[in-house]
Structures are given as C-alpha cells and as structure tokens.
C-alpha cells in the first residue's frame, strides 16, 4: 500500500470509494433511499477535481487503485481536522484506515499541529475506529445535514498529537 497526496486526476477514484463506503458503512444508520441515491457522475467528479486543486487530501493506493482517502482541514490554535476518511469496503478491517489516519496525523504533528479533531455520527460505525486511534469524545454535538435530516446527531472527537 502506498499513501500520497491526491491529485485532481484522482477525483474519480476518490468518489468511487466515497460512494461505496457510504452505501456499505452507513446502511442502517442513514435512510436507505438517501444511500441508494448516492452515485458517481461526471458533475460530481468534475467538482471533486476542482476541489482537489486546493484541498489537502491524501489517498491510499493498492496496485495503483485508490482504496482510501482522507481530507484534512487546518484551523486556528494548532488544530487540524480529519474532515473525511473513507476506505473502500473491500479493504475495510485490514488496517488501511489506521495507516492512513496515522500518516495524516503524523504529517500534521511534524508541521506543528498539537491537536486533531474529527466529527462522526454519534451512534455510527466509525466510533470504535476513532476510539482505537486514541480520539476522545468532546462535549460538542450538532445535527448532521440539518436541512435533510433533523434527527441524526454527530459528535466531535479529538486527540493530542
């Protein structure tokens, strides 16, 4: 497995992983019709490619195929955030997410960041993963996509780097 900075040309691979991971990982946590409507199309790939021109994103590859990605966002006070981290369902539970998370948080630590945060579903499938990675729940909570869903809470977790 190789981890590298994402390029705009990685947009299709990133979106394929994103949609597949959403549909498998969030089944039972989010409405089926919402998950089933997620698709990869030219407009989404083009928008993602434009976003990748300035975004900080890293991909994990296996035999030159993108199998995971992580978006990072920096904030004030030496805080960085994992904005998104998804692993292709075929590669989940194999250490790919752990290696990618360790890679991106290690880069941020070297760059002088002292804390990393992440937001995830309060009762979602990612909580055990982030707990295993040393993230601790903060008291911060909000609604996920409040325009679409009024009853799905997300929580913030953080850890010192």
PDB file of C-alpha atoms in Angstrom:
ATOM      1  CA  UNK A   1       0.000   0.000   0.000  1.00  0.00           C
ATOM      2  CA  UNK A   2       1.218   3.462  -0.894  1.00  0.00           C
ATOM      3  CA  UNK A   3      -0.023   6.763   0.583  1.00  0.00           C
ATOM      4  CA  UNK A   4       0.429  10.006  -1.329  1.00  0.00           C
ATOM      5  CA  UNK A   5      -1.048  13.461  -1.787  1.00  0.00           C
ATOM      6  CA  UNK A   6      -4.116  13.369  -4.005  1.00  0.00           C
ATOM      7  CA  UNK A   7      -4.169  14.964  -7.445  1.00  0.00           C
ATOM      8  CA  UNK A   8      -7.170  16.371  -9.328  1.00  0.00           C
ATOM      9  CA  UNK A   9      -6.889  13.336 -11.615  1.00  0.00           C
ATOM     10  CA  UNK A  10      -7.727  11.138  -8.585  1.00  0.00           C
ATOM     11  CA  UNK A  11     -11.267  12.532  -8.373  1.00  0.00           C
ATOM     12  CA  UNK A  12     -12.983   9.538  -9.975  1.00  0.00           C
ATOM     13  CA  UNK A  13     -11.217   7.030  -7.714  1.00  0.00           C
ATOM     14  CA  UNK A  14     -11.939   9.109  -4.616  1.00  0.00           C
ATOM     15  CA  UNK A  15     -15.637   9.432  -5.455  1.00  0.00           C
ATOM     16  CA  UNK A  16     -15.946   5.688  -6.160  1.00  0.00           C
ATOM     17  CA  UNK A  17     -14.502   4.926  -2.718  1.00  0.00           C
ATOM     18  CA  UNK A  18     -16.654   7.624  -1.121  1.00  0.00           C
ATOM     19  CA  UNK A  19     -19.938   6.326  -2.554  1.00  0.00           C
ATOM     20  CA  UNK A  20     -19.143   2.647  -1.913  1.00  0.00           C
ATOM     21  CA  UNK A  21     -18.051   3.318   1.672  1.00  0.00           C
ATOM     22  CA  UNK A  22     -21.130   5.453   2.353  1.00  0.00           C
ATOM     23  CA  UNK A  23     -23.519   2.867   0.982  1.00  0.00           C
ATOM     24  CA  UNK A  24     -21.994  -0.022   2.923  1.00  0.00           C
ATOM     25  CA  UNK A  25     -20.837   1.625   6.157  1.00  0.00           C
ATOM     26  CA  UNK A  26     -23.873   3.820   6.802  1.00  0.00           C
ATOM     27  CA  UNK A  27     -26.542   1.237   5.890  1.00  0.00           C
ATOM     28  CA  UNK A  28     -28.833   1.072   8.896  1.00  0.00           C
ATOM     29  CA  UNK A  29     -27.615   4.442  10.198  1.00  0.00           C
ATOM     30  CA  UNK A  30     -28.896   6.654   7.365  1.00  0.00           C
ATOM     31  CA  UNK A  31     -32.064   6.250   5.294  1.00  0.00           C
ATOM     32  CA  UNK A  32     -31.781   3.644   2.515  1.00  0.00           C
ATOM     33  CA  UNK A  33     -33.247   5.994  -0.113  1.00  0.00           C
ATOM     34  CA  UNK A  34     -30.572   8.584   0.692  1.00  0.00           C
ATOM     35  CA  UNK A  35     -27.789   6.000   0.410  1.00  0.00           C
ATOM     36  CA  UNK A  36     -29.208   4.425  -2.738  1.00  0.00           C
ATOM     37  CA  UNK A  37     -29.345   7.833  -4.432  1.00  0.00           C
ATOM     38  CA  UNK A  38     -25.580   8.342  -3.993  1.00  0.00           C
ATOM     39  CA  UNK A  39     -23.884   7.923  -7.366  1.00  0.00           C
ATOM     40  CA  UNK A  40     -20.705   8.830  -9.160  1.00  0.00           C
ATOM     41  CA  UNK A  41     -21.389  11.054 -12.133  1.00  0.00           C
ATOM     42  CA  UNK A  42     -19.395  13.452 -14.308  1.00  0.00           C
ATOM     43  CA  UNK A  43     -20.581  16.569 -12.459  1.00  0.00           C
ATOM     44  CA  UNK A  44     -19.525  15.209  -9.060  1.00  0.00           C
ATOM     45  CA  UNK A  45     -16.168  14.029 -10.412  1.00  0.00           C
ATOM     46  CA  UNK A  46     -15.504  17.420 -12.038  1.00  0.00           C
ATOM     47  CA  UNK A  47     -16.468  19.276  -8.847  1.00  0.00           C
ATOM     48  CA  UNK A  48     -14.206  16.980  -6.813  1.00  0.00           C
ATOM     49  CA  UNK A  49     -11.318  17.514  -9.254  1.00  0.00           C
ATOM     50  CA  UNK A  50     -11.683  21.290  -8.861  1.00  0.00           C
ATOM     51  CA  UNK A  51     -11.798  20.925  -5.077  1.00  0.00           C
ATOM     52  CA  UNK A  52      -8.645  18.791  -5.125  1.00  0.00           C
ATOM     53  CA  UNK A  53      -6.748  21.659  -6.764  1.00  0.00           C
ATOM     54  CA  UNK A  54      -6.672  23.436  -3.391  1.00  0.00           C
ATOM     55  CA  UNK A  55      -7.792  20.851  -0.825  1.00  0.00           C
ATOM     56  CA  UNK A  56      -5.424  18.838   1.318  1.00  0.00           C
ATOM     57  CA  UNK A  57      -6.255  15.248   0.529  1.00  0.00           C
ATOM     58  CA  UNK A  58      -4.271  12.024   0.724  1.00  0.00           C
ATOM     59  CA  UNK A  59      -5.017   8.714  -0.938  1.00  0.00           C
ATOM     60  CA  UNK A  60      -4.017   5.158  -0.147  1.00  0.00           C
ATOM     61  CA  UNK A  61      -3.385   3.004  -3.193  1.00  0.00           C
ATOM     62  CA  UNK A  62      -3.173  -0.724  -3.716  1.00  0.00           C
ATOM     63  CA  UNK A  63      -1.737  -1.739  -7.084  1.00  0.00           C
ATOM     64  CA  UNK A  64      -2.343   1.832  -8.356  1.00  0.00           C
ATOM     65  CA  UNK A  65      -6.030   1.706  -7.380  1.00  0.00           C
ATOM     66  CA  UNK A  66      -7.323   4.214  -4.822  1.00  0.00           C
ATOM     67  CA  UNK A  67      -8.640   2.262  -1.843  1.00  0.00           C
ATOM     68  CA  UNK A  68      -8.975   5.056   0.732  1.00  0.00           C
ATOM     69  CA  UNK A  69      -8.742   8.814   1.114  1.00  0.00           C
ATOM     70  CA  UNK A  70      -8.572  11.447   3.835  1.00  0.00           C
ATOM     71  CA  UNK A  71      -9.319  15.157   3.621  1.00  0.00           C
ATOM     72  CA  UNK A  72      -7.606  17.420   6.158  1.00  0.00           C
ATOM     73  CA  UNK A  73      -8.558  20.965   7.172  1.00  0.00           C
ATOM     74  CA  UNK A  74      -6.441  23.205   9.361  1.00  0.00           C
ATOM     75  CA  UNK A  75      -7.877  25.546  11.984  1.00  0.00           C
ATOM     76  CA  UNK A  76      -6.541  28.126  14.427  1.00  0.00           C
ATOM     77  CA  UNK A  77      -4.681  27.290  17.632  1.00  0.00           C
ATOM     78  CA  UNK A  78      -2.659  24.419  16.144  1.00  0.00           C
ATOM     79  CA  UNK A  79      -5.811  22.369  15.484  1.00  0.00           C
ATOM     80  CA  UNK A  80      -6.211  20.185  12.417  1.00  0.00           C
ATOM     81  CA  UNK A  81      -9.258  18.168  11.460  1.00  0.00           C
ATOM     82  CA  UNK A  82      -9.880  14.960   9.591  1.00  0.00           C
ATOM     83  CA  UNK A  83     -12.744  16.264   7.502  1.00  0.00           C
ATOM     84  CA  UNK A  84     -13.351  12.904   5.836  1.00  0.00           C
ATOM     85  CA  UNK A  85     -11.695   9.482   5.905  1.00  0.00           C
ATOM     86  CA  UNK A  86     -13.204   6.638   3.912  1.00  0.00           C
ATOM     87  CA  UNK A  87     -11.943   3.178   2.976  1.00  0.00           C
ATOM     88  CA  UNK A  88     -13.246   1.053   0.116  1.00  0.00           C
ATOM     89  CA  UNK A  89     -15.471  -1.641   1.704  1.00  0.00           C
ATOM     90  CA  UNK A  90     -13.326  -4.366   0.107  1.00  0.00           C
ATOM     91  CA  UNK A  91     -10.350  -3.098   2.137  1.00  0.00           C
ATOM     92  CA  UNK A  92     -12.035  -2.241   5.441  1.00  0.00           C
ATOM     93  CA  UNK A  93     -10.924  -4.010   8.634  1.00  0.00           C
ATOM     94  CA  UNK A  94      -7.448  -4.575   7.143  1.00  0.00           C
ATOM     95  CA  UNK A  95      -5.554  -1.662   8.743  1.00  0.00           C
ATOM     96  CA  UNK A  96      -5.845   0.688   5.750  1.00  0.00           C
ATOM     97  CA  UNK A  97      -7.795   3.356   7.644  1.00  0.00           C
ATOM     98  CA  UNK A  98      -5.455   3.118  10.608  1.00  0.00           C
ATOM     99  CA  UNK A  99      -2.369   3.555   8.428  1.00  0.00           C
ATOM    100  CA  UNK A 100      -3.932   6.487   6.574  1.00  0.00           C
ATOM    101  CA  UNK A 101      -5.035   8.197   9.799  1.00  0.00           C
ATOM    102  CA  UNK A 102      -1.589   7.690  11.352  1.00  0.00           C
ATOM    103  CA  UNK A 103       0.029   9.075   8.203  1.00  0.00           C
ATOM    104  CA  UNK A 104      -2.031  12.270   8.038  1.00  0.00           C
ATOM    105  CA  UNK A 105      -1.866  12.960  11.778  1.00  0.00           C
ATOM    106  CA  UNK A 106       1.882  12.310  11.692  1.00  0.00           C
ATOM    107  CA  UNK A 107       2.284  14.886   8.917  1.00  0.00           C
ATOM    108  CA  UNK A 108       0.294  17.406  10.910  1.00  0.00           C
ATOM    109  CA  UNK A 109       2.304  16.765  14.063  1.00  0.00           C
ATOM    110  CA  UNK A 110       5.536  17.377  12.129  1.00  0.00           C
ATOM    111  CA  UNK A 111       4.001  20.617  10.819  1.00  0.00           C
ATOM    112  CA  UNK A 112       3.422  21.827  14.395  1.00  0.00           C
ATOM    113  CA  UNK A 113      -0.210  20.952  14.980  1.00  0.00           C
ATOM    114  CA  UNK A 114      -0.901  19.771  18.511  1.00  0.00           C
ATOM    115  CA  UNK A 115      -4.488  18.530  18.306  1.00  0.00           C
ATOM    116  CA  UNK A 116      -6.611  16.706  15.738  1.00  0.00           C
ATOM    117  CA  UNK A 117     -10.408  16.654  15.647  1.00  0.00           C
ATOM    118  CA  UNK A 118     -12.972  14.656  13.705  1.00  0.00           C
ATOM    119  CA  UNK A 119     -16.777  14.732  13.507  1.00  0.00           C
ATOM    120  CA  UNK A 120     -18.688  11.473  13.114  1.00  0.00           C
ATOM    121  CA  UNK A 121     -22.152  10.016  13.627  1.00  0.00           C
ATOM    122  CA  UNK A 122     -22.893   9.851  17.352  1.00  0.00           C
ATOM    123  CA  UNK A 123     -24.051   6.250  17.119  1.00  0.00           C
ATOM    124  CA  UNK A 124     -22.248   5.394  13.889  1.00  0.00           C
ATOM    125  CA  UNK A 125     -19.892   2.690  12.710  1.00  0.00           C
ATOM    126  CA  UNK A 126     -16.769   4.887  12.876  1.00  0.00           C
ATOM    127  CA  UNK A 127     -16.775   5.435  16.643  1.00  0.00           C
ATOM    128  CA  UNK A 128     -14.846   2.245  17.527  1.00  0.00           C
ATOM    129  CA  UNK A 129     -12.251   3.080  14.863  1.00  0.00           C
ATOM    130  CA  UNK A 130     -11.631   6.591  16.212  1.00  0.00           C
ATOM    131  CA  UNK A 131     -11.607   5.368  19.810  1.00  0.00           C
ATOM    132  CA  UNK A 132      -8.973   2.773  18.832  1.00  0.00           C
ATOM    133  CA  UNK A 133      -6.962   5.604  17.270  1.00  0.00           C
ATOM    134  CA  UNK A 134      -6.970   7.454  20.616  1.00  0.00           C
ATOM    135  CA  UNK A 135      -9.678  10.018  19.852  1.00  0.00           C
ATOM    136  CA  UNK A 136     -11.831  11.015  22.814  1.00  0.00           C
ATOM    137  CA  UNK A 137     -15.333  12.411  22.621  1.00  0.00           C
ATOM    138  CA  UNK A 138     -15.661  16.117  23.371  1.00  0.00           C
ATOM    139  CA  UNK A 139     -18.878  17.747  24.550  1.00  0.00           C
ATOM    140  CA  UNK A 140     -19.529  19.169  21.065  1.00  0.00           C
ATOM    141  CA  UNK A 141     -22.536  17.819  19.207  1.00  0.00           C
ATOM    142  CA  UNK A 142     -24.641  19.050  16.286  1.00  0.00           C
ATOM    143  CA  UNK A 143     -27.097  17.743  13.728  1.00  0.00           C
ATOM    144  CA  UNK A 144     -25.789  16.119  10.571  1.00  0.00           C
ATOM    145  CA  UNK A 145     -27.091  17.844   7.436  1.00  0.00           C
ATOM    146  CA  UNK A 146     -29.933  19.562   9.301  1.00  0.00           C
ATOM    147  CA  UNK A 147     -31.697  20.532   6.055  1.00  0.00           C
ATOM    148  CA  UNK A 148     -32.074  16.841   5.127  1.00  0.00           C
ATOM    149  CA  UNK A 149     -32.078  15.055   8.471  1.00  0.00           C
ATOM    150  CA  UNK A 150     -33.263  16.608  11.697  1.00  0.00           C
ATOM    151  CA  UNK A 151     -32.643  13.621  13.931  1.00  0.00           C
ATOM    152  CA  UNK A 152     -29.117  12.413  13.162  1.00  0.00           C
ATOM    153  CA  UNK A 153     -26.558  13.761  15.651  1.00  0.00           C
ATOM    154  CA  UNK A 154     -22.836  13.962  15.009  1.00  0.00           C
ATOM    155  CA  UNK A 155     -20.201  14.392  17.672  1.00  0.00           C
ATOM    156  CA  UNK A 156     -16.702  15.747  17.780  1.00  0.00           C
ATOM    157  CA  UNK A 157     -13.782  13.645  18.923  1.00  0.00           C
ATOM    158  CA  UNK A 158     -10.225  14.880  19.385  1.00  0.00           C
ATOM    159  CA  UNK A 159      -6.779  13.736  20.356  1.00  0.00           C
ATOM    160  CA  UNK A 160      -3.466  15.333  21.128  1.00  0.00           C
ATOM    161  CA  UNK A 161      -0.772  14.855  18.525  1.00  0.00           C
TER     162      UNK A 161
END
